PDB file of C-alpha atoms and ligand atoms in Angstrom:
ATOM      1  CA  MET X 624       1.793 -21.082  -3.541  1.00  0.00           C
ATOM      2  CA  GLU X 625       0.448 -17.679  -2.508  1.00  0.00           C
ATOM      3  CA  ASN X 626       2.457 -14.606  -3.273  1.00  0.00           C
ATOM      4  CA  LEU X 627       1.979 -11.587  -0.937  1.00  0.00           C
ATOM      5  CA  LEU X 628       3.459  -8.228  -1.780  1.00  0.00           C
ATOM      6  CA  PHE X 629       4.260  -6.022   1.214  1.00  0.00           C
ATOM      7  CA  ILE X 630       4.661  -2.314   0.401  1.00  0.00           C
ATOM      8  CA  ASN X 631       6.481  -0.613   3.246  1.00  0.00           C
ATOM      9  CA  ALA X 632       5.924   3.166   3.344  1.00  0.00           C
ATOM     10  CA  CYS X 633       6.842   3.577   6.999  1.00  0.00           C
ATOM     11  CA  VAL X 634       9.208   6.521   6.831  1.00  0.00           C
ATOM     12  CA  ARG X 635      10.387   6.246  10.458  1.00  0.00           C
ATOM     13  CA  GLY X 636      11.751   2.784   9.851  1.00  0.00           C
ATOM     14  CA  GLU X 637      12.111   0.500  12.835  1.00  0.00           C
ATOM     15  CA  ARG X 638      10.779   3.258  15.138  1.00  0.00           C
ATOM     16  CA  SER X 639       7.479   3.202  13.247  1.00  0.00           C
ATOM     17  CA  ARG X 640       4.417   1.980  15.128  1.00  0.00           C
ATOM     18  CA  THR X 641       2.722   1.301  11.790  1.00  0.00           C
ATOM     19  CA  LEU X 642       5.619  -0.987  10.839  1.00  0.00           C
ATOM     20  CA  LYS X 643       5.386  -2.815  14.195  1.00  0.00           C
ATOM     21  CA  LEU X 644       1.672  -3.407  13.548  1.00  0.00           C
ATOM     22  CA  ALA X 645       2.424  -4.587  10.004  1.00  0.00           C
ATOM     23  CA  ARG X 646       5.148  -6.953  11.196  1.00  0.00           C
ATOM     24  CA  ARG X 647       2.740  -8.450  13.732  1.00  0.00           C
ATOM     25  CA  PHE X 648       0.152  -8.983  10.985  1.00  0.00           C
ATOM     26  CA  LEU X 649       2.701 -10.507   8.576  1.00  0.00           C
ATOM     27  CA  ASP X 650       4.142 -12.827  11.275  1.00  0.00           C
ATOM     28  CA  ALA X 651       0.642 -14.078  12.066  1.00  0.00           C
ATOM     29  CA  TYR X 652      -0.151 -14.445   8.375  1.00  0.00           C
ATOM     30  CA  GLN X 653       3.083 -16.331   7.713  1.00  0.00           C
ATOM     31  CA  ALA X 654       2.486 -18.618  10.696  1.00  0.00           C
ATOM     32  CA  ARG X 655      -0.851 -19.641   9.225  1.00  0.00           C
ATOM     33  CA  ARG X 656       0.519 -19.916   5.677  1.00  0.00           C
ATOM     34  CA  PRO X 657       4.110 -21.140   5.972  1.00  0.00           C
ATOM     35  CA  ASP X 658       4.374 -21.777   2.222  1.00  0.00           C
ATOM     36  CA  ALA X 659       3.290 -18.270   1.212  1.00  0.00           C
ATOM     37  CA  VAL X 660       6.015 -16.078  -0.258  1.00  0.00           C
ATOM     38  CA  VAL X 661       6.109 -12.571   1.216  1.00  0.00           C
ATOM     39  CA  THR X 662       8.083 -10.023  -0.836  1.00  0.00           C
ATOM     40  CA  GLU X 663       8.815  -6.652   0.749  1.00  0.00           C
ATOM     41  CA  ARG X 664       9.210  -3.435  -1.251  1.00  0.00           C
ATOM     42  CA  ASP X 665      10.706  -0.783   1.034  1.00  0.00           C
ATOM     43  CA  LEU X 666       9.835   2.559  -0.544  1.00  0.00           C
ATOM     44  CA  CYS X 667      12.376   4.515   1.495  1.00  0.00           C
ATOM     45  CA  ALA X 668      15.203   2.204   0.445  1.00  0.00           C
ATOM     46  CA  GLN X 669      14.127   2.253  -3.171  1.00  0.00           C
ATOM     47  CA  ARG X 670      13.511   6.007  -3.668  1.00  0.00           C
ATOM     48  CA  LEU X 671      11.497   6.009  -6.866  1.00  0.00           C
ATOM     49  CA  GLN X 672      11.674   9.358  -8.683  1.00  0.00           C
ATOM     50  CA  PRO X 673       8.473  11.372  -8.755  1.00  0.00           C
ATOM     51  CA  GLN X 674       7.052  11.749 -12.258  1.00  0.00           C
ATOM     52  CA  TYR X 675       8.988  14.850 -13.150  1.00  0.00           C
ATOM     53  CA  PRO X 676       8.759  15.887 -16.825  1.00  0.00           C
ATOM     54  CA  GLU X 677      11.767  13.811 -17.914  1.00  0.00           C
ATOM     55  CA  VAL X 678      10.536  10.731 -16.005  1.00  0.00           C
ATOM     56  CA  LEU X 679       7.085  11.044 -17.550  1.00  0.00           C
ATOM     57  CA  ASP X 680       8.637  11.530 -21.000  1.00  0.00           C
ATOM     58  CA  GLU X 681      10.691   8.369 -20.618  1.00  0.00           C
ATOM     59  CA  ARG X 682       7.647   6.441 -19.426  1.00  0.00           C
ATOM     60  CA  ASP X 683       5.498   7.685 -22.357  1.00  0.00           C
ATOM     61  CA  ALA X 684       8.237   6.874 -24.881  1.00  0.00           C
ATOM     62  CA  LEU X 685       8.612   3.334 -23.570  1.00  0.00           C
ATOM     63  CA  TRP X 686       4.871   2.807 -23.341  1.00  0.00           C
ATOM     64  CA  ASN X 687       4.267   4.150 -26.885  1.00  0.00           C
ATOM     65  CA  ALA X 688       6.971   1.756 -28.152  1.00  0.00           C
ATOM     66  CA  GLY X 689       5.162  -1.131 -26.442  1.00  0.00           C
ATOM     67  CA  LYS X 690       8.183  -1.774 -24.196  1.00  0.00           C
ATOM     68  CA  LEU X 691       6.210  -2.769 -21.094  1.00  0.00           C
ATOM     69  CA  ASP X 692       8.928  -5.238 -20.154  1.00  0.00           C
ATOM     70  CA  GLN X 693      11.400  -2.415 -19.337  1.00  0.00           C
ATOM     71  CA  PRO X 694      12.677  -1.892 -15.719  1.00  0.00           C
ATOM     72  CA  MET X 695      10.649   1.305 -15.430  1.00  0.00           C
ATOM     73  CA  PHE X 696       7.550  -0.874 -15.329  1.00  0.00           C
ATOM     74  CA  ASP X 697       8.919  -3.521 -12.931  1.00  0.00           C
ATOM     75  CA  PRO X 698       6.988  -2.130  -9.923  1.00  0.00           C
ATOM     76  CA  ALA X 699       3.728  -2.174 -11.918  1.00  0.00           C
ATOM     77  CA  ARG X 700       4.281  -5.725 -13.160  1.00  0.00           C
ATOM     78  CA  GLN X 701       5.155  -6.915  -9.645  1.00  0.00           C
ATOM     79  CA  PHE X 702       2.001  -5.280  -8.242  1.00  0.00           C
ATOM     80  CA  ALA X 703      -0.216  -6.746 -10.990  1.00  0.00           C
ATOM     81  CA  ARG X 704       1.113 -10.283 -10.338  1.00  0.00           C
ATOM     82  CA  ALA X 705       0.658 -10.363  -6.541  1.00  0.00           C
ATOM     83  CA  ASP X 706      -2.068 -12.610  -5.090  1.00  0.00           C
ATOM     84  CA  LYS X 707      -2.469 -10.373  -2.008  1.00  0.00           C
ATOM     85  CA  ILE X 708      -1.154  -6.948  -1.158  1.00  0.00           C
ATOM     86  CA  VAL X 709      -0.422  -5.274   2.195  1.00  0.00           C
ATOM     87  CA  ILE X 710       0.496  -1.595   2.381  1.00  0.00           C
ATOM     88  CA  ALA X 711       1.897  -0.165   5.622  1.00  0.00           C
ATOM     89  CA  ALA X 712       1.801   3.623   5.766  1.00  0.00           C
ATOM     90  CA  PRO X 713       1.388   6.101   8.656  1.00  0.00           C
ATOM     91  CA  PHE X 714      -1.355   8.735   8.520  1.00  0.00           C
ATOM     92  CA  TRP X 715       0.277  11.948   7.331  1.00  0.00           C
ATOM     93  CA  ASP X 716      -1.524  15.193   6.583  1.00  0.00           C
ATOM     94  CA  LEU X 717      -4.874  13.443   6.444  1.00  0.00           C
ATOM     95  CA  SER X 718      -3.703  10.701   4.065  1.00  0.00           C
ATOM     96  CA  PHE X 719      -0.316   8.984   3.659  1.00  0.00           C
ATOM     97  CA  PRO X 720       3.310   9.934   2.922  1.00  0.00           C
ATOM     98  CA  ALA X 721       4.223  11.213  -0.535  1.00  0.00           C
ATOM     99  CA  ILE X 722       6.512   8.225  -1.139  1.00  0.00           C
ATOM    100  CA  LEU X 723       3.396   6.076  -1.340  1.00  0.00           C
ATOM    101  CA  LYS X 724       1.742   8.463  -3.846  1.00  0.00           C
ATOM    102  CA  ILE X 725       4.890   8.323  -5.976  1.00  0.00           C
ATOM    103  CA  TYR X 726       4.724   4.527  -5.910  1.00  0.00           C
ATOM    104  CA  LEU X 727       1.011   4.525  -6.798  1.00  0.00           C
ATOM    105  CA  GLU X 728       1.665   6.807  -9.760  1.00  0.00           C
ATOM    106  CA  ARG X 729       4.472   4.504 -10.841  1.00  0.00           C
ATOM    107  CA  ILE X 730       2.328   1.367 -10.776  1.00  0.00           C
ATOM    108  CA  SER X 731      -0.739   2.919 -12.401  1.00  0.00           C
ATOM    109  CA  VAL X 732       0.235   1.892 -15.939  1.00  0.00           C
ATOM    110  CA  THR X 733      -2.323   1.267 -18.673  1.00  0.00           C
ATOM    111  CA  ASP X 734      -2.257  -2.351 -19.896  1.00  0.00           C
ATOM    112  CA  ILE X 735      -0.396  -3.551 -16.777  1.00  0.00           C
ATOM    113  CA  THR X 736      -2.460  -2.745 -13.674  1.00  0.00           C
ATOM    114  CA  PHE X 737      -5.574  -1.485 -15.458  1.00  0.00           C
ATOM    115  CA  GLY X 738      -6.868  -1.006 -19.007  1.00  0.00           C
ATOM    116  CA  TYR X 739      -9.898  -0.293 -21.119  1.00  0.00           C
ATOM    117  CA  ASP X 740     -12.362  -2.639 -22.811  1.00  0.00           C
ATOM    118  CA  GLN X 741     -13.719  -2.327 -26.363  1.00  0.00           C
ATOM    119  CA  GLN X 742     -16.399   0.100 -25.150  1.00  0.00           C
ATOM    120  CA  GLY X 743     -13.783   2.312 -23.464  1.00  0.00           C
ATOM    121  CA  ALA X 744     -14.780   1.316 -19.953  1.00  0.00           C
ATOM    122  CA  MET X 745     -11.969   0.948 -17.411  1.00  0.00           C
ATOM    123  CA  VAL X 746     -11.089  -2.638 -16.395  1.00  0.00           C
ATOM    124  CA  GLY X 747      -8.740  -3.722 -13.637  1.00  0.00           C
ATOM    125  CA  LEU X 748      -5.911  -6.063 -14.606  1.00  0.00           C
ATOM    126  CA  CYS X 749      -4.460  -6.979 -11.190  1.00  0.00           C
ATOM    127  CA  ARG X 750      -4.595 -10.507  -9.912  1.00  0.00           C
ATOM    128  CA  ALA X 751      -4.834  -9.689  -6.184  1.00  0.00           C
ATOM    129  CA  SER X 752      -8.037 -10.702  -4.406  1.00  0.00           C
ATOM    130  CA  LYS X 753      -7.503  -8.235  -1.553  1.00  0.00           C
ATOM    131  CA  LEU X 754      -5.478  -5.256  -0.483  1.00  0.00           C
ATOM    132  CA  LEU X 755      -4.969  -4.360   3.163  1.00  0.00           C
ATOM    133  CA  LEU X 756      -3.868  -0.927   4.353  1.00  0.00           C
ATOM    134  CA  ILE X 757      -2.200  -0.955   7.774  1.00  0.00           C
ATOM    135  CA  THR X 758      -1.964   2.496   9.331  1.00  0.00           C
ATOM    136  CA  THR X 759      -1.641   4.364  12.601  1.00  0.00           C
ATOM    137  CA  ARG X 760      -2.911   7.855  13.274  1.00  0.00           C
ATOM    138  CA  GLY X 761      -2.052  10.531  15.835  1.00  0.00           C
ATOM    139  CA  GLY X 762      -5.683  11.641  16.194  1.00  0.00           C
ATOM    140  CA  ASN X 763      -9.083  10.012  15.614  1.00  0.00           C
ATOM    141  CA  TYR X 764     -10.212  10.288  12.008  1.00  0.00           C
ATOM    142  CA  ALA X 765     -11.649   6.902  10.968  1.00  0.00           C
ATOM    143  CA  GLY X 766     -14.978   7.286   9.189  1.00  0.00           C
ATOM    144  CA  THR X 767     -14.722  11.077   8.921  1.00  0.00           C
ATOM    145  CA  GLU X 768     -14.440  13.069   5.708  1.00  0.00           C
ATOM    146  CA  LEU X 769     -11.064  14.364   6.862  1.00  0.00           C
ATOM    147  CA  GLU X 770      -9.566  10.907   6.486  1.00  0.00           C
ATOM    148  CA  MET X 771      -8.426  10.884   2.872  1.00  0.00           C
ATOM    149  CA  GLY X 772      -6.099   7.881   2.808  1.00  0.00           C
ATOM    150  CA  THR X 773      -8.549   4.970   2.760  1.00  0.00           C
ATOM    151  CA  PRO X 774     -10.989   6.507   0.212  1.00  0.00           C
ATOM    152  CA  GLN X 775      -8.133   6.984  -2.243  1.00  0.00           C
ATOM    153  CA  LEU X 776      -6.811   3.471  -1.831  1.00  0.00           C
ATOM    154  CA  ARG X 777     -10.309   1.972  -1.965  1.00  0.00           C
ATOM    155  CA  ALA X 778     -10.960   3.818  -5.259  1.00  0.00           C
ATOM    156  CA  LEU X 779      -7.632   2.662  -6.698  1.00  0.00           C
ATOM    157  CA  CYS X 780      -8.517  -0.935  -5.820  1.00  0.00           C
ATOM    158  CA  ALA X 781     -11.648  -0.531  -7.970  1.00  0.00           C
ATOM    159  CA  MET X 782      -9.455   0.797 -10.791  1.00  0.00           C
ATOM    160  CA  TYR X 783      -6.951  -2.047 -10.451  1.00  0.00           C
ATOM    161  CA  GLY X 784      -9.666  -4.706 -10.251  1.00  0.00           C
ATOM    162  CA  ILE X 785      -8.910  -5.737  -6.673  1.00  0.00           C
ATOM    163  CA  PRO X 786     -12.298  -6.743  -5.243  1.00  0.00           C
ATOM    164  CA  GLU X 787     -11.629  -6.355  -1.546  1.00  0.00           C
ATOM    165  CA  PHE X 788     -10.131  -3.400   0.316  1.00  0.00           C
ATOM    166  CA  LEU X 789      -9.438  -3.681   4.049  1.00  0.00           C
ATOM    167  CA  CYS X 790      -7.975  -1.357   6.639  1.00  0.00           C
ATOM    168  CA  LEU X 791      -6.308  -2.194   9.962  1.00  0.00           C
ATOM    169  CA  ASP X 792      -5.717   0.881  12.041  1.00  0.00           C
ATOM    170  CA  ALA X 793      -4.739   2.195  15.453  1.00  0.00           C
ATOM    171  CA  GLU X 794      -5.898   5.701  16.247  1.00  0.00           C
ATOM    172  CA  GLY X 795      -5.381   8.437  18.767  1.00  0.00           C
ATOM    173  CA  LEU X 796      -1.773   7.440  19.393  1.00  0.00           C
ATOM    174  CA  ASP X 797      -0.567  11.048  19.847  1.00  0.00           C
ATOM    175  CA  ASP X 798      -3.453  12.160  22.031  1.00  0.00           C
ATOM    176  CA  VAL X 799      -2.048  12.745  25.538  1.00  0.00           C
ATOM    177  CA  ARG X 800      -5.349  11.667  27.100  1.00  0.00           C
ATOM    178  CA  ASN X 801      -4.964   8.158  25.649  1.00  0.00           C
ATOM    179  CA  ASP X 802      -3.077   5.108  26.838  1.00  0.00           C
ATOM    180  CA  LYS X 803      -1.158   4.585  23.607  1.00  0.00           C
ATOM    181  CA  GLU X 804       0.351   1.276  24.695  1.00  0.00           C
ATOM    182  CA  ALA X 805      -3.152  -0.132  25.312  1.00  0.00           C
ATOM    183  CA  LEU X 806      -4.419   1.210  21.963  1.00  0.00           C
ATOM    184  CA  LEU X 807      -1.515  -0.370  20.122  1.00  0.00           C
ATOM    185  CA  ALA X 808      -1.864  -3.665  21.989  1.00  0.00           C
ATOM    186  CA  ALA X 809      -5.542  -3.836  21.014  1.00  0.00           C
ATOM    187  CA  ALA X 810      -4.621  -3.201  17.391  1.00  0.00           C
ATOM    188  CA  MET X 811      -2.031  -6.010  17.562  1.00  0.00           C
ATOM    189  CA  GLU X 812      -4.785  -8.398  18.616  1.00  0.00           C
ATOM    190  CA  ARG X 813      -6.944  -7.207  15.726  1.00  0.00           C
ATOM    191  CA  ALA X 814      -3.942  -7.900  13.459  1.00  0.00           C
ATOM    192  CA  ASP X 815      -3.789 -11.515  14.635  1.00  0.00           C
ATOM    193  CA  LYS X 816      -7.526 -11.987  13.989  1.00  0.00           C
ATOM    194  CA  LEU X 817      -7.375 -10.381  10.556  1.00  0.00           C
ATOM    195  CA  ALA X 818      -4.399 -12.530   9.580  1.00  0.00           C
ATOM    196  CA  GLU X 819      -6.427 -15.684  10.215  1.00  0.00           C
ATOM    197  CA  ALA X 820      -8.897 -14.824   7.484  1.00  0.00           C
ATOM    198  CA  PHE X 821      -6.575 -12.993   5.083  1.00  0.00           C
TER     199      PHE X 821
HETATM  200  C1  LIG H1461       4.702  14.421   8.731  1.00  0.00           C
HETATM  201  C2  LIG H1461       3.611  13.941   9.667  1.00  0.00           C
HETATM  202  C3  LIG H1461       2.312  14.254   9.436  1.00  0.00           C
HETATM  203  C4  LIG H1461       1.290  13.789  10.274  1.00  0.00           C
HETATM  204  N1  LIG H1461      -0.014  14.154  10.006  1.00  0.00           N
HETATM  205  C5  LIG H1461      -0.990  13.729  10.848  1.00  0.00           C
HETATM  206  C6  LIG H1461      -2.341  14.091  10.624  1.00  0.00           C
HETATM  207  O1  LIG H1461      -2.690  14.764   9.640  1.00  0.00           O
HETATM  208  N2  LIG H1461      -3.276  13.632  11.496  1.00  0.00           N
HETATM  209  C7  LIG H1461      -2.969  12.865  12.576  1.00  0.00           C
HETATM  210  O2  LIG H1461      -3.847  12.463  13.333  1.00  0.00           O
HETATM  211  N3  LIG H1461      -1.681  12.521  12.811  1.00  0.00           N
HETATM  212  C8  LIG H1461      -0.704  12.926  11.985  1.00  0.00           C
HETATM  213  N4  LIG H1461       0.596  12.587  12.220  1.00  0.00           N
HETATM  214  C9  LIG H1461       0.892  11.674  13.372  1.00  0.00           C
HETATM  215  C10 LIG H1461       1.011  10.224  12.900  1.00  0.00           C
HETATM  216  O3  LIG H1461      -0.131   9.818  12.178  1.00  0.00           O
HETATM  217  C11 LIG H1461       1.180   9.265  14.084  1.00  0.00           C
HETATM  218  O4  LIG H1461       2.181   9.692  14.953  1.00  0.00           O
HETATM  219  C12 LIG H1461       1.472   7.878  13.559  1.00  0.00           C
HETATM  220  O5  LIG H1461       1.285   6.913  14.573  1.00  0.00           O
HETATM  221  C13 LIG H1461       2.879   7.793  13.032  1.00  0.00           C
HETATM  222  O6  LIG H1461       3.140   6.512  12.563  1.00  0.00           O
HETATM  223  P1  LIG H1461       4.581   5.832  12.658  1.00  0.00           P
HETATM  224  O7  LIG H1461       4.924   5.599  14.084  1.00  0.00           O
HETATM  225  O8  LIG H1461       4.380   4.581  11.878  1.00  0.00           O
HETATM  226  O9  LIG H1461       5.544   6.789  11.956  1.00  0.00           O
HETATM  227  C14 LIG H1461       1.618  13.026  11.404  1.00  0.00           C
HETATM  228  C15 LIG H1461       2.972  12.695  11.632  1.00  0.00           C
HETATM  229  C16 LIG H1461       3.946  13.142  10.799  1.00  0.00           C
HETATM  230  C17 LIG H1461       5.407  12.782  11.085  1.00  0.00           C
END
């Protein structure tokens, strides 16, 4: 039975176009794989603390004591165990909302999501075969050096040992010259296609 982890970083909740696109993808995915278990982690509902000094101190103390089974590391263990991962996050300030960065810092734990071999080289410890970022952008940035969200997530996939990184996007949604309904509808169709092979 496949276990898909859905990380929801769509700050505008049900008004979010990114979330609508993600729901369309997940519905299509679930239709093709009725026995897959989809677990959602809503980052706005959960409100993880940023790694302020006291949070980092607690994390270091637990880690140094070998207590990787403590609740502080639950998000990392859940991420490491997932067979497939979908992240939905709007394009904010050329990357993604801070709540997602806080989550990524929380799950980047040595000996859970990544580690080091005898030679000191980094090795990924995550089980997932692929990670999909679903995003929508106000302007057109795909493939430019100003788009900083996908390079960061692609690099983190390499660190976590997740071989395949994919991105499903809809762009130009806040450009008054564009037909945003048509752009979103086209992205929804791409979501259906992508779900077939995911
Ligand atoms: C705080 C904030 C920052 C944003 N930064 C950018 C940006 O840097 N570039 C861009 O093209 N659009 C930017 N946008 C527009 C969003 O990417 C766009 O409206 C997107 O579709 C919002 O997704 P949502 O409907 O899922 O919230 C920003 C929107 C917000 C609220």
